[in-house]
Amino acid sequence: MNIGVIGSGYVGLVAAACFAEMGNNVVCIDIDQTKIDNLKAGVIPIYEPGLSTLVKENFSRNSLSFSTDINDVLFVAEVVFIAVGTPMGNDGSADLKYVLQVAQSIGENMQHHLVIVDKSTVPIGTADKVKQKIQSALDVRSSNLTFNVVSNPEFLKEGAAIKDFMHPDRVVVGADNEKSMQLMRNLYAPFTLSNDRFVGMDIRSAEMTKYAANAMLATKISFINEIANICESVGADVNQVRNGIGSDKRIGYQFIYPGCGYGGSCFPKDVQALVNIANDHGYNPELISCVERVNKAQKKVLFSKLVSQFGNDLQGKKIAVWGLSFKPETDDMREAPSINLIQSIVKAGGKVSAYDPKAMDEAKFYLKDIKVNYCNDKYSVLEGADALILVTEWKEFRSPDFDLIKSKMNGNLFIDGRNQFKKDFIQDKGFQYLQIGVKA
Ligand SMILES: NC(=O)c1ccc[n+]([C@@H]2O[C@H](COP(=O)([O-])OP(=O)(O)OC[C@H]3O[C@@H](n4cnc5c(N)ncnc54)[C@H](O)[C@@H]3O)[C@@H](O)[C@H]2O)c1
């Protein structure tokens, strides 16, 4: 099939590479000329395991090409995916300007019947807006070309994006006609060969499914973080409580890790957008509004632990930070808890040394106004440090050389934002070890 993907970010590039890998011809578009030039030169703009190989292989056999000209898509494609960003607007709602700009250019330039697929996460009713935009542009051209708009929300996880796209738990498609639904079924059939995981539904339900999924996952995280905070107040250990509840199959172990709050490009903005969508329709979503509030508070927990030991004035203190990205296996810094933490430390007069295996360039952009000493490995950040804070649980932090850590540090405070270690083990190594949800 000839496929066009508009937007070559985390979702667009992964989708394009995976569709190409399955034997389709894919043209991937972006408005960012540098990004497209880099992609053509084999420079992949993001870190995502397996993506670089997949893009380069498919590019070299011409099943995947890149362009900044939307006509390169519209002249050849039967199906066009919209995978541009839908960032949080000033009022917390999803900003649809990029999606609607794309819809406008599709309407202005399309040359034959198209199935247009909303893959971006968009508020309920967006497919109708996309339809109207395209139709108005066609009307201006006095064109009687036809098109269908389909919703196909994406559920991939950054850090495991290729695996998730190639082996999805489910493929959700919302369509208002059987022909488009069948086309989407055919397109995704290679990804669900072992058992049929295609879930067809109406368009609004598909748009809502994405928000419901992210709200559920964010709720689980905020739930366990709230339980962690209660544990800490009452002298219980959330790690033991987690084991105690996760064994119940109705609850399960997944997504109940206590930590320093969720970040990334999806949960914060999608939870907030869902609150706004509900409010716009006259419903006050009490539970989901709290999820975001609990998370914002949780992002301050690591700094509070630091202050509990050193006081509010961090002048003269040197703090080492392990991990900057919002989660391991990605360089994505959007809404990462490390941003709040580092800003707070520097504001309180402390000095920060930081190391992340993949996200340092991104971090330099997100923290451009903040002086941070970026180091090339996990041990150099520790020189003379009064405290070490683990923010992102990259695998390389799981079994570090604790004797080496101690020999480099000035102090012995170790604050673990991801509860990676057994308390007794770290204390035996001579550290003062603070975790989330465990009394100091
Ligand atoms: N990142 C994730 O893990 C994830 C997962 C599921 C869904 N989503 C959703 O998918 C959408 C895309 O997310 P992302 O993380 O890939 O975003 P991104 O910011 O990484 O990429 C978006 C890309 O679109 C490009 N773009 C903007 N306007 C354009 C235009 N008019 N024409 C062509 N290109 C244009 C940008 O230059 C950018 O490269 C969002 O709605 C997001 O909520 C993201």
Tab-separated table of C-alpha atoms and ligand atoms in Angstrom:
chain	number	residue	atom	x	y	z
A	1	MET	CA	0.000	0.000	0.000
A	2	ASN	CA	1.168	3.587	-0.600
A	3	ILE	CA	1.149	5.386	2.708
A	4	GLY	CA	1.887	8.957	3.746
A	5	VAL	CA	2.796	9.968	7.274
A	6	ILE	CA	2.702	13.649	8.175
A	7	GLY	CA	4.877	14.493	11.174
A	8	SER	CA	8.186	12.669	11.695
A	9	GLY	CA	8.364	12.732	15.499
A	10	TYR	CA	8.230	9.839	17.976
A	11	VAL	CA	4.944	8.505	16.625
A	12	GLY	CA	5.185	9.438	12.930
A	13	LEU	CA	8.699	8.158	12.389
A	14	VAL	CA	8.074	4.892	14.245
A	15	ALA	CA	4.791	4.282	12.390
A	16	ALA	CA	6.398	5.112	9.033
A	17	ALA	CA	9.375	2.805	9.642
A	18	CYS	CA	7.147	-0.059	10.820
A	19	PHE	CA	4.688	0.245	7.912
A	20	ALA	CA	7.669	0.305	5.519
A	21	GLU	CA	9.146	-2.765	7.234
A	22	MET	CA	5.896	-4.633	6.471
A	23	GLY	CA	6.343	-4.044	2.745
A	24	ASN	CA	4.429	-0.805	2.214
A	25	ASN	CA	5.796	2.243	0.396
A	26	VAL	CA	5.896	5.077	2.886
A	27	VAL	CA	6.631	8.774	2.463
A	28	CYS	CA	7.248	10.584	5.734
A	29	ILE	CA	6.828	14.358	5.870
A	30	ASP	CA	7.876	17.038	8.313
A	31	ILE	CA	7.954	20.839	8.229
A	32	ASP	CA	11.308	20.786	9.984
A	33	GLN	CA	13.836	20.951	7.118
A	34	THR	CA	16.799	20.062	9.357
A	35	LYS	CA	15.013	16.965	10.645
A	36	ILE	CA	14.275	15.782	7.101
A	37	ASP	CA	17.832	16.543	5.882
A	38	ASN	CA	19.201	14.593	8.839
A	39	LEU	CA	16.873	11.649	8.224
A	40	LYS	CA	17.970	11.508	4.585
A	41	ALA	CA	21.578	11.504	5.791
A	42	GLY	CA	20.868	8.653	8.211
A	43	VAL	CA	20.853	10.837	11.338
A	44	ILE	CA	17.885	9.835	13.501
A	45	PRO	CA	16.547	12.808	15.492
A	46	ILE	CA	15.434	10.846	18.562
A	47	TYR	CA	16.749	7.954	20.622
A	48	GLU	CA	14.422	4.983	20.396
A	49	PRO	CA	15.761	1.406	20.592
A	50	GLY	CA	15.804	-0.290	17.162
A	51	LEU	CA	14.546	2.762	15.266
A	52	SER	CA	17.818	3.772	13.660
A	53	THR	CA	18.355	0.365	12.003
A	54	LEU	CA	14.750	0.144	10.822
A	55	VAL	CA	14.797	3.638	9.286
A	56	LYS	CA	18.173	3.175	7.574
A	57	GLU	CA	17.325	-0.262	6.150
A	58	ASN	CA	13.978	0.827	4.732
A	59	PHE	CA	15.413	4.099	3.425
A	60	SER	CA	18.148	2.229	1.578
A	61	ARG	CA	15.644	-0.121	-0.100
A	62	ASN	CA	13.418	2.863	-1.025
A	63	SER	CA	10.400	1.656	0.939
A	64	LEU	CA	10.759	4.715	3.167
A	65	SER	CA	11.455	8.228	1.928
A	66	PHE	CA	11.450	11.676	3.490
A	67	SER	CA	10.301	15.069	2.303
A	68	THR	CA	9.134	18.498	3.444
A	69	ASP	CA	6.696	18.747	0.531
A	70	ILE	CA	3.211	17.448	1.320
A	71	ASN	CA	2.603	16.895	-2.398
A	72	ASP	CA	5.122	14.053	-2.302
A	73	VAL	CA	2.574	12.303	-0.075
A	74	LEU	CA	-0.646	13.488	-1.647
A	75	PHE	CA	0.255	12.473	-5.224
A	76	VAL	CA	0.956	8.846	-4.355
A	77	ALA	CA	-0.661	7.832	-1.066
A	78	GLU	CA	-3.999	6.067	-0.596
A	79	VAL	CA	-3.858	6.510	3.172
A	80	VAL	CA	-2.448	9.560	4.943
A	81	PHE	CA	-1.647	9.501	8.653
A	82	ILE	CA	-1.643	12.740	10.622
A	83	ALA	CA	0.958	12.298	13.382
A	84	VAL	CA	1.825	15.877	14.310
A	85	GLY	CA	2.032	17.157	17.873
A	86	THR	CA	-1.018	18.177	19.919
A	87	PRO	CA	0.705	20.074	22.743
A	88	MET	CA	-1.044	21.479	25.778
A	89	GLY	CA	-2.475	24.926	25.038
A	90	ASN	CA	-2.391	27.800	27.557
A	91	ASP	CA	-5.746	26.762	29.039
A	92	GLY	CA	-4.705	23.099	29.384
A	93	SER	CA	-6.680	21.891	26.373
A	94	ALA	CA	-5.055	20.111	23.417
A	95	ASP	CA	-3.813	22.612	20.857
A	96	LEU	CA	-5.092	21.447	17.468
A	97	LYS	CA	-3.328	24.048	15.346
A	98	TYR	CA	-0.851	21.612	13.773
A	99	VAL	CA	-3.539	19.006	13.039
A	100	LEU	CA	-5.806	21.588	11.430
A	101	GLN	CA	-2.932	23.135	9.431
A	102	VAL	CA	-2.270	19.678	7.993
A	103	ALA	CA	-5.982	19.190	7.236
A	104	GLN	CA	-5.984	22.559	5.442
A	105	SER	CA	-2.991	21.622	3.257
A	106	ILE	CA	-4.514	18.221	2.484
A	107	GLY	CA	-7.691	19.928	1.284
A	108	GLU	CA	-5.722	22.448	-0.758
A	109	ASN	CA	-3.454	19.899	-2.446
A	110	MET	CA	-5.098	16.449	-2.621
A	111	GLN	CA	-5.469	14.979	-6.116
A	112	HIS	CA	-7.503	11.801	-5.613
A	113	HIS	CA	-9.686	10.013	-3.027
A	114	LEU	CA	-7.887	9.660	0.316
A	115	VAL	CA	-8.397	7.992	3.648
A	116	ILE	CA	-7.067	10.419	6.246
A	117	VAL	CA	-6.141	8.884	9.580
A	118	ASP	CA	-5.901	10.906	12.803
A	119	LYS	CA	-3.066	9.209	14.696
A	120	SER	CA	-2.297	12.211	16.880
A	121	THR	CA	-4.046	12.174	20.257
A	122	VAL	CA	-6.967	14.522	19.689
A	123	PRO	CA	-10.058	15.640	21.597
A	124	ILE	CA	-13.355	13.939	20.904
A	125	GLY	CA	-14.931	15.519	17.817
A	126	THR	CA	-11.626	16.372	16.114
A	127	ALA	CA	-12.307	14.049	13.171
A	128	ASP	CA	-15.350	16.225	12.402
A	129	LYS	CA	-13.176	19.358	12.520
A	130	VAL	CA	-10.585	17.759	10.224
A	131	LYS	CA	-13.383	16.761	7.847
A	132	GLN	CA	-14.765	20.323	7.794
A	133	LYS	CA	-11.317	21.858	7.206
A	134	ILE	CA	-10.584	19.574	4.273
A	135	GLN	CA	-14.065	20.000	2.791
A	136	SER	CA	-13.887	23.824	3.018
A	137	ALA	CA	-10.521	23.823	1.248
A	138	LEU	CA	-11.936	21.527	-1.465
A	139	ASP	CA	-14.972	23.816	-1.804
A	140	VAL	CA	-12.663	26.798	-2.384
A	141	ARG	CA	-11.072	24.775	-5.223
A	142	SER	CA	-14.584	23.846	-6.489
A	143	SER	CA	-13.347	20.289	-6.286
A	144	ASN	CA	-15.621	17.270	-5.952
A	145	LEU	CA	-12.869	14.970	-4.702
A	146	THR	CA	-13.947	12.629	-1.904
A	147	PHE	CA	-12.217	11.529	1.290
A	148	ASN	CA	-12.832	9.721	4.573
A	149	VAL	CA	-11.502	10.585	8.008
A	150	VAL	CA	-10.651	7.758	10.370
A	151	SER	CA	-9.408	7.772	13.975
A	152	ASN	CA	-6.515	5.462	14.874
A	153	PRO	CA	-5.024	6.496	18.230
A	154	GLU	CA	-1.520	5.291	18.992
A	155	PHE	CA	-0.651	3.379	22.172
A	156	LEU	CA	3.109	2.878	21.751
A	157	LYS	CA	5.397	3.501	24.716
A	158	GLU	CA	8.532	5.552	24.172
A	159	GLY	CA	11.514	3.303	24.890
A	160	ALA	CA	9.650	0.272	23.489
A	161	ALA	CA	7.990	1.988	20.542
A	162	ILE	CA	9.087	-0.385	17.775
A	163	LYS	CA	8.131	-3.464	19.789
A	164	ASP	CA	4.757	-1.939	20.686
A	165	PHE	CA	4.004	-0.928	17.094
A	166	MET	CA	5.080	-4.275	15.662
A	167	HIS	CA	3.243	-6.299	18.336
A	168	PRO	CA	0.387	-4.077	19.526
A	169	ASP	CA	-1.865	-5.137	22.415
A	170	ARG	CA	-4.674	-3.829	20.243
A	171	VAL	CA	-5.234	-1.653	17.178
A	172	VAL	CA	-8.102	0.740	17.777
A	173	VAL	CA	-9.797	2.206	14.706
A	174	GLY	CA	-12.827	4.440	14.599
A	175	ALA	CA	-14.546	4.769	11.228
A	176	ASP	CA	-17.975	5.724	9.952
A	177	ASN	CA	-17.965	3.469	6.873
A	178	GLU	CA	-17.137	-0.161	6.242
A	179	LYS	CA	-14.783	0.505	3.309
A	180	SER	CA	-12.377	2.597	5.409
A	181	MET	CA	-12.620	0.128	8.292
A	182	GLN	CA	-11.707	-2.735	5.947
A	183	LEU	CA	-8.787	-0.787	4.504
A	184	MET	CA	-7.446	-0.205	8.034
A	185	ARG	CA	-7.970	-3.893	8.871
A	186	ASN	CA	-5.900	-4.865	5.826
A	187	LEU	CA	-3.198	-2.355	6.662
A	188	TYR	CA	-2.806	-3.647	10.208
A	189	ALA	CA	-3.316	-7.361	9.450
A	190	PRO	CA	0.468	-8.050	9.320
A	191	PHE	CA	0.835	-6.639	12.849
A	192	THR	CA	-1.846	-8.865	14.387
A	193	LEU	CA	-1.276	-12.160	12.559
A	194	SER	CA	-1.019	-14.407	15.623
A	195	ASN	CA	-4.422	-13.361	16.940
A	196	ASP	CA	-6.849	-10.677	15.832
A	197	ARG	CA	-6.358	-7.612	18.006
A	198	PHE	CA	-8.146	-5.154	15.723
A	199	VAL	CA	-10.832	-3.269	17.631
A	200	GLY	CA	-13.197	-1.388	15.341
A	201	MET	CA	-15.572	1.206	16.769
A	202	ASP	CA	-17.182	4.565	16.033
A	203	ILE	CA	-14.920	7.585	15.606
A	204	ARG	CA	-15.734	9.417	18.860
A	205	SER	CA	-15.269	6.250	20.904
A	206	ALA	CA	-11.857	5.697	19.310
A	207	GLU	CA	-10.811	9.271	20.121
A	208	MET	CA	-12.050	8.783	23.698
A	209	THR	CA	-10.322	5.394	24.073
A	210	LYS	CA	-6.893	7.020	23.905
A	211	TYR	CA	-7.706	9.517	26.660
A	212	ALA	CA	-9.342	6.818	28.787
A	213	ALA	CA	-6.246	4.590	28.492
A	214	ASN	CA	-3.826	7.354	29.479
A	215	ALA	CA	-6.081	8.564	32.285
A	216	MET	CA	-6.253	5.023	33.694
A	217	LEU	CA	-2.472	4.578	33.620
A	218	ALA	CA	-1.853	8.014	35.130
A	219	THR	CA	-4.447	7.239	37.826
A	220	LYS	CA	-2.577	4.053	38.793
A	221	ILE	CA	0.662	6.033	39.160
A	222	SER	CA	-0.899	8.823	41.197
A	223	PHE	CA	-2.741	6.234	43.291
A	224	ILE	CA	0.436	4.404	44.319
A	225	ASN	CA	2.251	7.704	44.899
A	226	GLU	CA	-0.508	8.811	47.228
A	227	ILE	CA	-0.364	5.444	49.029
A	228	ALA	CA	3.444	5.941	49.245
A	229	ASN	CA	3.004	9.312	50.911
A	230	ILE	CA	0.528	7.855	53.400
A	231	CYS	CA	2.942	4.952	54.068
A	232	GLU	CA	5.669	7.427	54.860
A	233	SER	CA	3.432	9.284	57.336
A	234	VAL	CA	2.262	6.166	59.143
A	235	GLY	CA	5.580	4.303	59.146
A	236	ALA	CA	4.657	1.620	56.594
A	237	ASP	CA	6.879	0.598	53.657
A	238	VAL	CA	5.251	1.122	50.254
A	239	ASN	CA	7.537	-1.472	48.649
A	240	GLN	CA	6.028	-4.154	50.857
A	241	VAL	CA	2.529	-2.754	50.365
A	242	ARG	CA	3.040	-2.809	46.603
A	243	ASN	CA	3.891	-6.510	46.734
A	244	GLY	CA	0.928	-7.100	48.958
A	245	ILE	CA	-1.579	-5.526	46.584
A	246	GLY	CA	-0.008	-6.410	43.227
A	247	SER	CA	-0.455	-10.129	43.864
A	248	ASP	CA	-4.211	-9.561	43.572
A	249	LYS	CA	-4.859	-10.229	39.872
A	250	ARG	CA	-7.563	-7.568	39.819
A	251	ILE	CA	-4.883	-5.018	40.726
A	252	GLY	CA	-1.692	-6.465	39.185
A	253	TYR	CA	1.912	-5.300	39.588
A	254	GLN	CA	2.087	-3.095	36.510
A	255	PHE	CA	2.061	0.682	36.841
A	256	ILE	CA	2.039	0.672	40.638
A	257	TYR	CA	5.691	1.625	41.123
A	258	PRO	CA	6.021	4.520	43.546
A	259	GLY	CA	8.197	7.324	42.193
A	260	CYS	CA	8.752	11.019	41.699
A	261	GLY	CA	5.792	11.595	39.379
A	262	TYR	CA	5.033	10.834	35.761
A	263	GLY	CA	6.242	13.018	32.908
A	264	GLY	CA	6.570	12.685	29.152
A	265	SER	CA	4.699	14.098	26.238
A	266	CYS	CA	1.460	12.220	26.892
A	267	PHE	CA	0.174	11.662	30.443
A	268	PRO	CA	0.398	15.256	31.749
A	269	LYS	CA	-1.119	16.833	28.661
A	270	ASP	CA	-3.678	14.108	27.951
A	271	VAL	CA	-4.986	13.973	31.529
A	272	GLN	CA	-5.309	17.767	31.545
A	273	ALA	CA	-6.924	17.739	28.088
A	274	LEU	CA	-9.481	15.151	29.245
A	275	VAL	CA	-10.400	17.357	32.205
A	276	ASN	CA	-10.905	20.268	29.790
A	277	ILE	CA	-12.900	18.164	27.326
A	278	ALA	CA	-15.224	17.037	30.137
A	279	ASN	CA	-15.589	20.589	31.472
A	280	ASP	CA	-16.389	21.861	27.968
A	281	HIS	CA	-19.247	19.376	27.888
A	282	GLY	CA	-20.551	20.377	31.314
A	283	TYR	CA	-19.104	17.519	33.368
A	284	ASN	CA	-16.677	17.990	36.250
A	285	PRO	CA	-14.332	14.960	36.340
A	286	GLU	CA	-13.351	14.940	40.019
A	287	LEU	CA	-11.170	11.828	40.040
A	288	ILE	CA	-9.158	12.690	36.930
A	289	SER	CA	-8.599	16.297	38.063
A	290	CYS	CA	-7.015	14.952	41.270
A	291	VAL	CA	-4.719	12.597	39.341
A	292	GLU	CA	-2.911	15.545	37.800
A	293	ARG	CA	-2.818	17.495	41.099
A	294	VAL	CA	-1.304	14.519	42.935
A	295	ASN	CA	1.307	14.184	40.195
A	296	LYS	CA	2.308	17.847	40.308
A	297	ALA	CA	2.831	17.533	44.078
A	298	GLN	CA	4.775	14.282	43.639
A	299	LYS	CA	7.298	16.003	41.385
A	300	LYS	CA	8.340	18.035	44.478
A	301	VAL	CA	8.955	15.011	46.697
A	302	LEU	CA	12.652	14.534	45.900
A	303	PHE	CA	13.439	18.171	46.604
A	304	SER	CA	11.504	17.984	49.906
A	305	LYS	CA	13.610	14.992	50.933
A	306	LEU	CA	16.774	16.933	50.143
A	307	VAL	CA	15.565	19.923	52.164
A	308	SER	CA	14.592	17.625	55.049
A	309	GLN	CA	18.303	16.771	55.372
A	310	PHE	CA	20.075	19.992	54.400
A	311	GLY	CA	17.516	22.711	55.141
A	312	ASN	CA	16.124	25.290	52.710
A	313	ASP	CA	19.465	26.913	51.956
A	314	LEU	CA	21.557	24.697	49.676
A	315	GLN	CA	24.452	27.195	49.300
A	316	GLY	CA	27.705	25.234	49.163
A	317	LYS	CA	25.951	21.916	48.549
A	318	LYS	CA	26.767	19.848	45.489
A	319	ILE	CA	24.056	17.475	44.316
A	320	ALA	CA	24.647	14.675	41.821
A	321	VAL	CA	21.688	13.655	39.655
A	322	TRP	CA	21.425	10.277	37.921
A	323	GLY	CA	18.985	10.249	35.027
A	324	LEU	CA	17.273	13.174	33.301
A	325	SER	CA	14.821	11.775	30.755
A	326	PHE	CA	11.230	11.286	31.916
A	327	LYS	CA	11.759	7.532	31.833
A	328	PRO	CA	14.513	5.094	30.790
A	329	GLU	CA	15.268	4.142	27.167
A	330	THR	CA	14.286	7.521	25.758
A	331	ASP	CA	15.898	10.929	25.373
A	332	ASP	CA	12.508	12.634	25.788
A	333	MET	CA	12.681	15.393	28.414
A	334	ARG	CA	9.113	16.678	28.060
A	335	GLU	CA	7.631	17.213	31.563
A	336	ALA	CA	10.475	15.176	33.112
A	337	PRO	CA	10.563	15.287	36.950
A	338	SER	CA	14.308	16.049	36.731
A	339	ILE	CA	13.472	19.528	35.379
A	340	ASN	CA	11.536	20.598	38.505
A	341	LEU	CA	14.114	19.021	40.785
A	342	ILE	CA	17.141	20.696	39.187
A	343	GLN	CA	15.386	24.076	38.994
A	344	SER	CA	14.515	23.854	42.708
A	345	ILE	CA	18.042	22.857	43.772
A	346	VAL	CA	19.655	25.696	41.824
A	347	LYS	CA	17.056	28.192	43.090
A	348	ALA	CA	17.930	27.152	46.652
A	349	GLY	CA	21.616	27.892	45.982
A	350	GLY	CA	22.834	24.324	45.329
A	351	LYS	CA	25.087	23.154	42.505
A	352	VAL	CA	24.011	20.282	40.240
A	353	SER	CA	26.102	17.721	38.363
A	354	ALA	CA	24.057	15.462	36.127
A	355	TYR	CA	24.440	12.410	33.949
A	356	ASP	CA	21.983	10.626	31.642
A	357	PRO	CA	22.905	7.907	29.126
A	358	LYS	CA	20.875	9.464	26.273
A	359	ALA	CA	19.075	12.686	27.241
A	360	MET	CA	21.875	15.178	27.961
A	361	ASP	CA	21.508	17.146	24.719
A	362	GLU	CA	17.757	17.410	25.226
A	363	ALA	CA	18.293	18.355	28.889
A	364	LYS	CA	20.629	21.177	27.875
A	365	PHE	CA	17.774	22.584	25.797
A	366	TYR	CA	15.097	22.188	28.500
A	367	LEU	CA	17.376	23.588	31.224
A	368	LYS	CA	19.092	26.190	29.049
A	369	ASP	CA	18.792	28.963	31.659
A	370	ILE	CA	20.101	26.784	34.487
A	371	LYS	CA	23.766	26.116	35.222
A	372	VAL	CA	24.273	22.353	35.346
A	373	ASN	CA	27.575	20.497	35.200
A	374	TYR	CA	26.868	17.723	32.670
A	375	CYS	CA	29.247	14.769	33.039
A	376	ASN	CA	30.043	11.947	30.657
A	377	ASP	CA	29.542	9.040	33.030
A	378	LYS	CA	27.709	8.115	36.182
A	379	TYR	CA	30.754	8.232	38.431
A	380	SER	CA	32.203	11.618	37.408
A	381	VAL	CA	29.038	13.430	38.576
A	382	LEU	CA	29.806	12.208	42.085
A	383	GLU	CA	33.113	14.090	42.620
A	384	GLY	CA	32.676	15.978	45.899
A	385	ALA	CA	28.865	15.504	45.922
A	386	ASP	CA	27.005	15.915	49.208
A	387	ALA	CA	24.056	13.893	47.907
A	388	LEU	CA	23.162	11.602	45.037
A	389	ILE	CA	19.606	11.615	43.672
A	390	LEU	CA	18.448	8.860	41.328
A	391	VAL	CA	15.668	10.289	39.150
A	392	THR	CA	15.444	7.990	36.104
A	393	GLU	CA	15.856	4.240	36.512
A	394	TRP	CA	18.175	3.477	33.583
A	395	LYS	CA	19.535	-0.093	33.740
A	396	GLU	CA	23.118	1.133	34.177
A	397	PHE	CA	22.159	2.522	37.608
A	398	ARG	CA	20.887	-0.835	38.886
A	399	SER	CA	24.175	-2.403	40.019
A	400	PRO	CA	26.661	0.422	40.480
A	401	ASP	CA	29.952	0.135	42.359
A	402	PHE	CA	28.895	1.501	45.739
A	403	ASP	CA	32.465	1.613	47.090
A	404	LEU	CA	33.473	3.785	44.158
A	405	ILE	CA	30.414	5.994	44.690
A	406	LYS	CA	31.321	6.498	48.343
A	407	SER	CA	34.956	7.199	47.601
A	408	LYS	CA	33.984	9.989	45.188
A	409	MET	CA	31.263	11.610	47.269
A	410	ASN	CA	31.779	14.165	49.976
A	411	GLY	CA	28.606	13.149	51.820
A	412	ASN	CA	26.656	9.913	52.090
A	413	LEU	CA	23.069	10.920	51.308
A	414	PHE	CA	21.440	8.804	48.589
A	415	ILE	CA	17.879	9.746	47.613
A	416	ASP	CA	16.265	7.158	45.367
A	417	GLY	CA	13.325	8.494	43.362
A	418	ARG	CA	12.545	5.053	41.929
A	419	ASN	CA	13.036	2.727	44.920
A	420	GLN	CA	15.597	0.642	43.039
A	421	PHE	CA	17.380	-0.914	45.994
A	422	LYS	CA	16.808	-2.763	49.249
A	423	LYS	CA	17.134	-0.309	52.106
A	424	ASP	CA	19.265	-2.582	54.346
A	425	PHE	CA	21.693	-3.302	51.511
A	426	ILE	CA	22.377	0.381	50.801
A	427	GLN	CA	22.546	1.297	54.480
A	428	ASP	CA	25.115	-1.488	55.018
A	429	LYS	CA	27.218	0.186	52.325
A	430	GLY	CA	27.352	3.249	54.568
A	431	PHE	CA	24.740	5.470	52.914
A	432	GLN	CA	21.900	7.399	54.409
A	433	TYR	CA	19.246	6.032	52.057
A	434	LEU	CA	15.927	7.774	51.453
A	435	GLN	CA	13.212	6.222	49.327
A	436	ILE	CA	9.725	7.228	48.236
A	437	GLY	CA	7.065	5.987	50.627
A	438	VAL	CA	9.433	4.724	53.319
A	439	LYS	CA	10.021	6.627	56.561
A	440	ALA	CA	13.591	8.005	56.826
B	1	LIG	N1	5.288	10.297	21.998
B	1	LIG	C1	4.496	9.307	22.394
B	1	LIG	O1	4.882	8.413	23.161
B	1	LIG	C2	3.073	9.241	21.906
B	1	LIG	C3	2.353	8.043	22.058
B	1	LIG	C4	1.050	7.989	21.581
B	1	LIG	C5	0.472	9.099	21.003
B	1	LIG	N2	1.190	10.262	20.890
B	1	LIG	C6	0.544	11.393	20.232
B	1	LIG	O2	1.012	11.453	18.896
B	1	LIG	C7	1.132	12.812	18.446
B	1	LIG	C8	2.560	13.091	18.014
B	1	LIG	O3	3.392	12.941	19.147
B	1	LIG	P1	4.988	12.897	19.005
B	1	LIG	O4	5.519	12.577	20.362
B	1	LIG	O5	5.361	12.051	17.844
B	1	LIG	O6	5.271	14.430	18.648
B	1	LIG	P2	6.645	15.086	18.156
B	1	LIG	O7	6.631	16.467	18.681
B	1	LIG	O8	7.789	14.186	18.491
B	1	LIG	O9	6.518	15.105	16.561
B	1	LIG	C9	5.607	15.883	15.867
B	1	LIG	C10	6.265	16.260	14.526
B	1	LIG	O10	5.280	16.890	13.699
B	1	LIG	C11	5.945	17.883	12.934
B	1	LIG	N3	4.961	18.812	12.368
B	1	LIG	C12	4.268	19.798	12.984
B	1	LIG	N4	3.455	20.429	12.103
B	1	LIG	C13	3.640	19.819	10.905
B	1	LIG	C14	3.093	20.006	9.625
B	1	LIG	N5	2.191	20.960	9.369
B	1	LIG	N6	3.506	19.211	8.618
B	1	LIG	C15	4.427	18.253	8.848
B	1	LIG	N7	4.992	18.033	10.057
B	1	LIG	C16	4.596	18.791	11.072
B	1	LIG	C17	6.922	18.491	13.918
B	1	LIG	O11	7.954	19.215	13.271
B	1	LIG	C18	7.418	17.240	14.653
B	1	LIG	O12	8.560	16.698	14.034
B	1	LIG	C19	0.654	13.657	19.635
B	1	LIG	O13	-0.697	13.922	19.488
B	1	LIG	C20	0.885	12.747	20.824
B	1	LIG	O14	0.024	13.051	21.908
B	1	LIG	C21	2.472	10.336	21.310
